[in-house]
Coordinates of N, CA and C in Angstrom, one line a residue:
R1 N -15.0 -4.2 -14.2 CA -14.7 -2.9 -13.6 C -15.4 -2.7 -12.3
M2 N -14.7 -2.0 -11.4 CA -15.3 -1.7 -10.1 C -16.2 -0.5 -10.2
D3 N -17.2 -0.4 -9.4 CA -18.0 0.8 -9.3 C -17.3 1.8 -8.4
T4 N -16.7 2.8 -9.1 CA -15.8 3.7 -8.3 C -16.6 4.7 -7.5
S5 N -18.0 4.7 -7.6 CA -18.8 5.6 -6.8 C -19.1 5.0 -5.5
S6 N -18.8 3.7 -5.3 CA -19.2 3.0 -4.0 C -18.4 3.6 -2.8
A7 N -19.1 4.2 -1.9 CA -18.4 4.7 -0.7 C -17.8 3.6 0.1
E8 N -18.4 2.4 0.2 CA -17.8 1.3 0.9 C -16.5 0.8 0.3
L9 N -16.5 0.8 -1.0 CA -15.3 0.3 -1.7 C -14.2 1.4 -1.5
R10 N -14.5 2.7 -1.6 CA -13.5 3.7 -1.4 C -12.9 3.6 0.0
C11 N -13.8 3.3 1.0 CA -13.3 3.2 2.3 C -12.4 2.0 2.5
L12 N -12.8 0.9 1.9 CA -12.0 -0.4 1.9 C -10.6 -0.2 1.3
L13 N -10.5 0.4 0.2 CA -9.3 0.5 -0.5 C -8.4 1.6 0.0
N14 N -8.9 2.5 0.8 CA -8.1 3.6 1.3 C -7.9 3.6 2.8
Q15 N -8.6 2.7 3.5 CA -8.5 2.6 4.9 C -7.1 2.2 5.4
S16 N -6.9 2.6 6.6 CA -5.6 2.3 7.3 C -5.9 2.1 8.7
R17 N -5.0 1.4 9.4 CA -5.2 1.2 10.8 C -4.9 2.5 11.6
R18 N -5.5 2.6 12.7 CA -5.2 3.8 13.5 C -4.4 3.4 14.7
W19 N -3.4 4.1 15.1 CA -2.6 3.8 16.2 C -2.3 5.0 17.0
T20 N -2.0 4.9 18.3 CA -1.8 6.0 19.2 C -0.3 5.9 19.7
E21 N 0.3 7.1 19.6 CA 1.7 7.3 20.1 C 1.5 8.0 21.4
V22 N 2.1 7.5 22.5 CA 2.0 8.1 23.8 C 3.4 8.5 24.3
D23 N 3.6 9.7 24.7 CA 4.8 10.2 25.2 C 4.6 10.5 26.7
F24 N 5.3 9.7 27.5 CA 5.2 9.8 28.9 C 6.2 10.9 29.4
K25 N 5.6 11.9 30.1 CA 6.4 13.0 30.6 C 6.9 12.7 32.0
M26 N 8.0 13.3 32.5 CA 8.5 13.1 33.8 C 7.5 13.5 34.9
S27 N 6.7 14.5 34.5 CA 5.7 15.0 35.5 C 4.6 14.1 35.7
G28 N 4.5 13.0 35.0 CA 3.5 12.0 35.2 C 2.4 12.2 34.1
F29 N 2.4 13.3 33.4 CA 1.4 13.5 32.3 C 1.8 12.8 31.0
T30 N 0.9 12.6 30.2 CA 1.2 12.0 28.9 C 0.8 12.9 27.8
K31 N 1.4 12.8 26.6 CA 1.0 13.5 25.4 C 0.7 12.4 24.4
E32 N -0.4 12.5 23.8 CA -0.8 11.5 22.8 C -1.1 12.0 21.4
W33 N -0.7 11.2 20.4 CA -1.0 11.6 19.1 C -1.7 10.3 18.4
E34 N -2.6 10.5 17.6 CA -3.2 9.4 16.8 C -2.8 9.5 15.4
W35 N -2.4 8.4 14.8 CA -1.9 8.4 13.4 C -2.7 7.4 12.6
H36 N -2.6 7.6 11.3 CA -3.1 6.7 10.3 C -1.9 5.8 10.0
G37 N -2.1 4.5 9.8 CA -1.1 3.6 9.3 C -1.0 3.7 7.8
L38 N -0.3 2.8 7.2 CA -0.2 2.8 5.7 C -1.5 2.3 5.1
T39 N -1.8 2.9 3.9 CA -3.0 2.4 3.1 C -2.5 1.1 2.4
P40 N -3.5 0.3 1.9 CA -3.1 -0.9 1.2 C -2.1 -0.6 0.0
L41 N -2.4 0.5 -0.7 CA -1.5 0.9 -1.8 C -0.1 1.2 -1.4
A42 N 0.1 2.0 -0.3 CA 1.4 2.3 0.2 C 2.1 1.1 0.7
S43 N 1.4 0.2 1.3 CA 1.9 -1.0 1.9 C 2.4 -1.9 0.7
A44 N 1.6 -2.0 -0.4 CA 2.0 -2.9 -1.5 C 3.3 -2.3 -2.2
A45 N 3.4 -0.9 -2.2 CA 4.6 -0.3 -2.8 C 5.8 -0.5 -1.9
L46 N 5.6 -0.4 -0.6 CA 6.7 -0.6 0.4 C 7.3 -2.0 0.2
H47 N 6.4 -3.0 0.1 CA 6.9 -4.4 0.0 C 7.2 -4.9 -1.4
G48 N 7.0 -4.0 -2.4 CA 7.4 -4.3 -3.8 C 6.5 -5.3 -4.4
H49 N 5.2 -5.1 -4.4 CA 4.2 -6.0 -5.0 C 3.5 -5.2 -6.2
P50 N 4.2 -5.3 -7.4 CA 3.7 -4.5 -8.5 C 2.3 -4.9 -9.0
Q51 N 1.9 -6.2 -8.9 CA 0.6 -6.7 -9.3 C -0.5 -6.0 -8.5
I52 N -0.2 -5.9 -7.2 CA -1.2 -5.3 -6.3 C -1.3 -3.8 -6.5
V53 N -0.1 -3.2 -6.7 CA -0.1 -1.8 -7.0 C -0.9 -1.5 -8.3
R54 N -0.7 -2.3 -9.3 CA -1.4 -2.1 -10.6 C -2.9 -2.2 -10.3
Y55 N -3.3 -3.3 -9.7 CA -4.7 -3.5 -9.5 C -5.4 -2.4 -8.7
L56 N -4.7 -1.9 -7.6 CA -5.3 -0.8 -6.8 C -5.3 0.5 -7.6
L57 N -4.3 0.8 -8.4 CA -4.3 2.0 -9.2 C -5.4 1.9 -10.3
Q58 N -5.5 0.8 -11.0 CA -6.5 0.7 -12.0 C -7.9 0.7 -11.5
S59 N -8.1 0.5 -10.2 CA -9.4 0.6 -9.7 C -10.0 2.0 -9.8
G60 N -9.0 3.0 -9.8 CA -9.4 4.4 -9.9 C -9.9 4.9 -8.5
I61 N -9.8 4.0 -7.5 CA -10.3 4.4 -6.2 C -9.1 4.6 -5.2
A62 N -8.1 3.7 -5.2 CA -7.0 3.8 -4.3 C -6.2 5.1 -4.5
D63 N -6.0 5.8 -3.4 CA -5.4 7.2 -3.5 C -3.9 7.1 -3.1
P64 N -3.0 7.3 -4.1 CA -1.6 7.2 -3.7 C -1.1 8.3 -2.9
T65 N -1.8 9.4 -2.7 CA -1.4 10.6 -2.0 C -1.6 10.5 -0.5
L66 N -2.4 9.5 0.0 CA -2.7 9.4 1.4 C -1.5 9.0 2.2
E67 N -1.1 9.8 3.2 CA 0.1 9.5 4.0 C -0.3 8.7 5.2
G68 N 0.7 7.8 5.6 CA 0.5 7.1 6.8 C 1.8 7.2 7.6
C69 N 1.7 6.8 8.8 CA 2.8 6.8 9.8 C 3.0 5.4 10.3
P70 N 3.8 4.6 9.7 CA 4.0 3.2 10.1 C 4.7 3.0 11.4
T71 N 5.5 4.0 11.8 CA 6.3 4.0 13.0 C 6.7 5.5 13.4
D72 N 7.2 5.7 14.5 CA 7.5 7.0 15.0 C 8.4 7.8 14.0
D73 N 7.9 9.0 13.7 CA 8.6 10.0 12.8 C 8.9 9.5 11.4
V74 N 8.0 8.6 10.9 CA 8.2 8.1 9.5 C 6.8 8.3 8.8
Y75 N 6.8 9.2 7.8 CA 5.5 9.6 7.1 C 5.6 9.2 5.7
L76 N 4.8 8.3 5.2 CA 4.9 7.8 3.8 C 3.6 7.7 3.1
D77 N 3.5 8.2 1.9 CA 2.4 7.9 1.0 C 3.0 6.8 0.1
A78 N 2.2 6.4 -1.0 CA 2.7 5.3 -1.8 C 3.9 5.7 -2.6
F79 N 4.1 7.0 -3.0 CA 5.3 7.4 -3.7 C 6.5 7.3 -2.8
K80 N 6.4 7.8 -1.6 CA 7.6 7.8 -0.7 C 7.9 6.4 -0.1
A81 N 6.9 5.5 -0.1 CA 7.1 4.2 0.4 C 8.1 3.4 -0.4
L82 N 8.2 3.7 -1.7 CA 9.1 3.0 -2.6 C 10.6 3.1 -2.2
D83 N 10.9 4.2 -1.5 CA 12.3 4.4 -1.1 C 12.6 4.2 0.4
S84 N 11.7 3.6 1.0 CA 11.7 3.4 2.5 C 11.7 1.9 2.9
T85 N 12.3 1.6 4.0 CA 12.1 0.3 4.6 C 11.1 0.4 5.7
H86 N 10.9 -0.6 6.4 CA 9.9 -0.6 7.5 C 10.3 0.4 8.6
W87 N 11.5 0.7 8.7 CA 12.0 1.6 9.8 C 12.4 3.0 9.3
G88 N 12.1 3.3 8.1 CA 12.4 4.6 7.6 C 13.7 4.8 7.0
A89 N 14.6 3.9 7.1 CA 16.0 4.0 6.5 C 15.9 3.8 5.0
P90 N 16.7 4.6 4.2 CA 16.6 4.4 2.7 C 17.0 3.0 2.3
R91 N 16.4 2.5 1.3 CA 16.8 1.2 0.7 C 18.1 1.2 0.0
T92 N 18.8 0.1 0.1 CA 20.1 0.0 -0.7 C 20.0 -1.0 -1.8
D93 N 18.9 -1.8 -1.8 CA 18.8 -2.8 -2.9 C 18.2 -2.1 -4.1
S94 N 18.3 -2.8 -5.2 CA 17.7 -2.3 -6.5 C 16.8 -3.4 -7.1
G95 N 15.7 -3.7 -6.5 CA 14.9 -4.8 -6.9 C 14.0 -4.4 -8.1
E96 N 13.9 -5.4 -9.0 CA 13.1 -5.2 -10.2 C 11.6 -4.9 -9.9
R97 N 11.1 -5.6 -8.8 CA 9.7 -5.4 -8.5 C 9.5 -4.0 -7.9
R98 N 10.4 -3.5 -7.2 CA 10.3 -2.1 -6.7 C 10.3 -1.1 -7.9
D99 N 11.2 -1.4 -8.8 CA 11.2 -0.5 -10.0 C 9.9 -0.6 -10.8
Q100 N 9.3 -1.7 -10.9 CA 8.0 -1.8 -11.5 C 6.9 -1.0 -10.8
C101 N 7.0 -1.1 -9.5 CA 6.0 -0.3 -8.6 C 6.3 1.2 -8.9
R102 N 7.5 1.6 -9.0 CA 7.9 3.0 -9.2 C 7.3 3.5 -10.6
K103 N 7.4 2.6 -11.6 CA 6.9 3.0 -12.9 C 5.4 3.1 -12.9
L104 N 4.7 2.2 -12.2 CA 3.3 2.3 -12.1 C 2.8 3.5 -11.4
L105 N 3.5 3.9 -10.3 CA 3.1 5.1 -9.5 C 3.5 6.3 -10.3
D106 N 4.6 6.3 -11.0 CA 5.0 7.5 -11.9 C 3.9 7.7 -13.0
A107 N 3.4 6.6 -13.5 CA 2.3 6.7 -14.6 C 1.0 7.3 -14.0
A108 N 0.8 7.0 -12.7 CA -0.5 7.5 -12.0 C -0.3 8.9 -11.5
R109 N 0.9 9.3 -11.2 CA 1.1 10.6 -10.6 C 0.4 11.8 -11.3
P110 N 0.4 11.9 -12.6 CA -0.2 13.1 -13.2 C -1.8 13.1 -13.0
F111 N -2.3 12.0 -12.7 CA -3.8 11.9 -12.5 C -4.2 11.9 -11.0
S112 N -3.2 12.1 -10.1 CA -3.5 11.9 -8.7 C -3.2 13.2 -7.9
P113 N -4.3 14.1 -7.8 CA -4.1 15.3 -7.0 C -4.0 14.9 -5.6
R114 N -3.1 15.7 -4.8 CA -3.0 15.5 -3.4 C -4.3 15.7 -2.7
A115 N -4.7 14.8 -1.9 CA -5.9 14.9 -1.1 C -5.8 16.0 0.0
E116 N -6.8 16.7 0.2 CA -6.8 17.7 1.3 C -6.6 17.1 2.6
Y117 N -7.0 15.8 2.8 CA -6.9 15.1 4.0 C -5.8 14.1 4.0
A118 N -4.7 14.3 3.2 CA -3.7 13.3 3.0 C -2.8 13.2 4.3
S119 N -2.8 14.1 5.2 CA -1.9 14.0 6.4 C -2.0 12.7 7.1
S120 N -0.9 12.3 7.7 CA -0.8 11.1 8.5 C -1.5 11.2 9.9
H121 N -1.7 12.4 10.3 CA -2.4 12.6 11.6 C -3.8 12.0 11.4
Y122 N -4.3 11.3 12.4 CA -5.6 10.6 12.3 C -6.7 11.7 12.3
N123 N -7.6 11.6 11.4 CA -8.7 12.5 11.3 C -9.9 11.8 10.7
Q124 N -10.7 11.2 11.5 CA -11.8 10.4 11.1 C -12.8 11.2 10.3
E125 N -13.0 12.4 10.6 CA -14.0 13.3 9.9 C -13.6 13.5 8.5
A126 N -12.3 13.8 8.3 CA -11.8 14.1 6.9 C -11.7 12.9 6.0
R127 N -11.2 11.8 6.5 CA -11.0 10.7 5.7 C -12.2 9.7 5.6
I128 N -12.6 9.2 6.8 CA -13.5 8.1 6.8 C -15.0 8.6 6.6
K129 N -15.4 9.5 7.4 CA -16.8 10.0 7.3 C -17.1 10.7 6.0
A130 N -16.1 11.4 5.4 CA -16.2 12.1 4.1 C -16.3 11.1 3.0
G131 N -15.9 9.8 3.2 CA -15.9 8.8 2.2 C -14.8 8.8 1.2
F132 N -13.6 9.4 1.6 CA -12.5 9.5 0.7 C -12.8 10.1 -0.6
P133 N -13.2 11.4 -0.6 CA -13.7 12.0 -1.9 C -12.7 12.3 -2.9
N134 N -11.4 12.2 -2.7 CA -10.4 12.5 -3.6 C -10.4 11.5 -4.8
V135 N -10.5 11.9 -6.0 CA -10.6 11.0 -7.2 C -9.5 11.5 -8.2
P136 N -9.2 10.6 -9.1 CA -8.2 10.9 -10.2 C -8.8 12.0 -11.1
T137 N -7.9 12.8 -11.7 CA -8.4 13.9 -12.6 C -9.0 13.3 -13.8
D138 N -8.6 12.1 -14.3 CA -9.1 11.4 -15.4 C -8.9 9.9 -15.2
T139 N -9.9 9.3 -14.8 CA -9.8 7.8 -14.4 C -9.5 7.0 -15.6
A140 N -10.1 7.3 -16.8 CA -9.9 6.5 -18.0 C -8.4 6.6 -18.4
A141 N -7.9 7.8 -18.4 CA -6.5 8.1 -18.8 C -5.5 7.4 -17.8
L142 N -5.9 7.4 -16.5 CA -5.1 6.8 -15.4 C -5.0 5.3 -15.7
R143 N -6.1 4.7 -16.0 CA -6.1 3.2 -16.3 C -5.3 2.9 -17.5
R144 N -5.4 3.7 -18.6 CA -4.6 3.5 -19.8 C -3.1 3.6 -19.5
A145 N -2.7 4.7 -18.7 CA -1.3 4.9 -18.4 C -0.7 3.8 -17.6
V146 N -1.5 3.4 -16.6 CA -1.0 2.3 -15.7 C -1.0 1.0 -16.5
G147 N -1.9 0.8 -17.4 CA -2.0 -0.5 -18.1 C -0.9 -0.6 -19.1
T148 N -0.2 0.4 -19.5 CA 0.9 0.3 -20.4 C 2.2 -0.1 -19.8
V149 N 2.3 -0.1 -18.5 CA 3.5 -0.4 -17.7 C 3.6 -1.9 -17.6
P150 N 4.7 -2.5 -18.2 CA 4.9 -4.0 -18.1 C 5.1 -4.4 -16.6
V151 N 4.4 -5.4 -16.2 CA 4.6 -6.0 -14.9 C 4.8 -7.5 -15.0
A152 N 5.8 -8.0 -14.3 CA 6.1 -9.4 -14.3 C 5.0 -10.2 -13.6
A153 N 4.8 -11.4 -14.0 CA 3.8 -12.3 -13.4 C 4.1 -12.5 -11.9
C154 N 3.1 -12.8 -11.1 CA 3.2 -13.0 -9.7 C 4.2 -14.2 -9.5
E155 N 5.0 -14.1 -8.4 CA 5.8 -15.3 -8.1 C 4.9 -16.4 -7.7
G156 N 5.3 -17.6 -8.3 CA 4.5 -18.8 -7.9 C 3.4 -19.1 -9.0
N157 N 3.1 -18.2 -9.9 CA 2.1 -18.4 -10.9 C 2.5 -19.6 -11.8
D158 N 3.8 -19.6 -12.2 CA 4.2 -20.7 -13.0 C 4.0 -22.1 -12.3
A159 N 4.3 -22.2 -11.1 CA 4.2 -23.4 -10.3 C 2.7 -23.7 -10.2
A160 N 1.9 -22.7 -9.9 CA 0.4 -23.0 -9.8 C -0.1 -23.5 -11.1
E161 N 0.3 -22.9 -12.3 CA -0.2 -23.3 -13.6 C 0.3 -24.7 -13.9
Q162 N 1.5 -25.1 -13.5 CA 2.0 -26.4 -13.7 C 1.2 -27.4 -12.9
G163 N 0.9 -27.0 -11.7 CA 0.1 -27.9 -10.8 C -1.3 -28.2 -11.4
R164 N -1.9 -27.2 -12.1 CA -3.2 -27.4 -12.7 C -3.1 -28.3 -13.9
T165 N -2.0 -28.2 -14.6 CA -1.9 -29.0 -15.8 C -1.4 -30.4 -15.5
A166 N -0.8 -30.6 -14.3 CA -0.1 -31.9 -14.0 C -0.9 -32.6 -12.9
G167 N -2.1 -32.3 -12.7 CA -2.9 -33.0 -11.7 C -2.7 -32.4 -10.3
A168 N -3.1 -31.1 -10.2 CA -3.0 -30.4 -8.9 C -3.7 -31.2 -7.8
G169 N -3.2 -31.1 -6.6 CA -3.9 -31.7 -5.5 C -3.3 -33.1 -5.2
H170 N -2.5 -33.7 -6.1 CA -2.0 -35.0 -5.9 C -0.6 -35.0 -5.2
E171 N 0.0 -33.8 -5.1 CA 1.3 -33.7 -4.5 C 1.1 -33.7 -2.9
R172 N 2.2 -34.2 -2.3 CA 2.2 -34.1 -0.8 C 2.4 -32.7 -0.4
P173 N 1.5 -32.2 0.5 CA 1.7 -30.8 0.9 C 3.1 -30.6 1.6
R174 N 3.7 -29.4 1.4 CA 5.0 -29.1 1.9 C 4.8 -28.6 3.4
E175 N 5.6 -29.0 4.3 CA 5.5 -28.6 5.7 C 6.4 -27.4 5.9
G176 N 6.0 -26.6 6.8 CA 6.9 -25.4 7.1 C 6.5 -24.2 6.3
N177 N 7.1 -23.1 6.6 CA 6.8 -21.8 5.9 C 7.9 -21.4 5.0
G178 N 9.1 -22.0 5.1 CA 10.2 -21.5 4.3 C 10.2 -22.1 2.9
P179 N 11.2 -21.6 2.1 CA 11.2 -22.1 0.7 C 11.7 -23.6 0.6
D180 N 11.4 -24.2 -0.5 CA 11.8 -25.5 -0.7 C 13.3 -25.6 -0.7
V181 N 13.9 -26.6 0.0 CA 15.3 -26.8 0.0 C 15.6 -28.0 -0.8
P182 N 16.6 -27.8 -1.8 CA 16.9 -29.0 -2.7 C 17.3 -30.2 -1.9
G183 N 16.8 -31.3 -2.2 CA 17.2 -32.6 -1.5 C 16.2 -32.9 -0.4
E184 N 15.4 -32.0 0.0 CA 14.4 -32.4 1.1 C 13.1 -32.9 0.4
Q185 N 12.6 -33.9 1.1 CA 11.3 -34.5 0.6 C 10.2 -34.2 1.6

């Protein structure tokens, strides 16, 4: 179990990148806004990684209510990220992994009060310096609820397990970043 009182750990699991939006006016002046990017939990939900979503929720530290702005005029917390793409357009696919993420976040929702500092506008004082003080209403119940949601094994775990039992390290490393193509050696 993680020490949920650790300010450093709270900062690590809820931190997001900061970015600046600049609007150039015809008069030569600029208007600037600073935004929080997505938190690790919102990013894992966006990309459909239920194992990571479960781990972060069960830590009792990752806050699903923190909003981020990954791009212009798109504001997402972990709950909203499930129904969004990188560009803010609604998803049209119905992936099993995304459904697992939804079930995990739905299980955590009753224990996740919205943080006072959840806004996607960058505010170092409220989020970072305060140490992300928002906590679940009942951490033990949150862990139990999230733990009851079935989650499929990580992709590649079967191959990794087979490699350990069949002499891992003796295979020729695969070149390139793409998936294996049948017939290629």
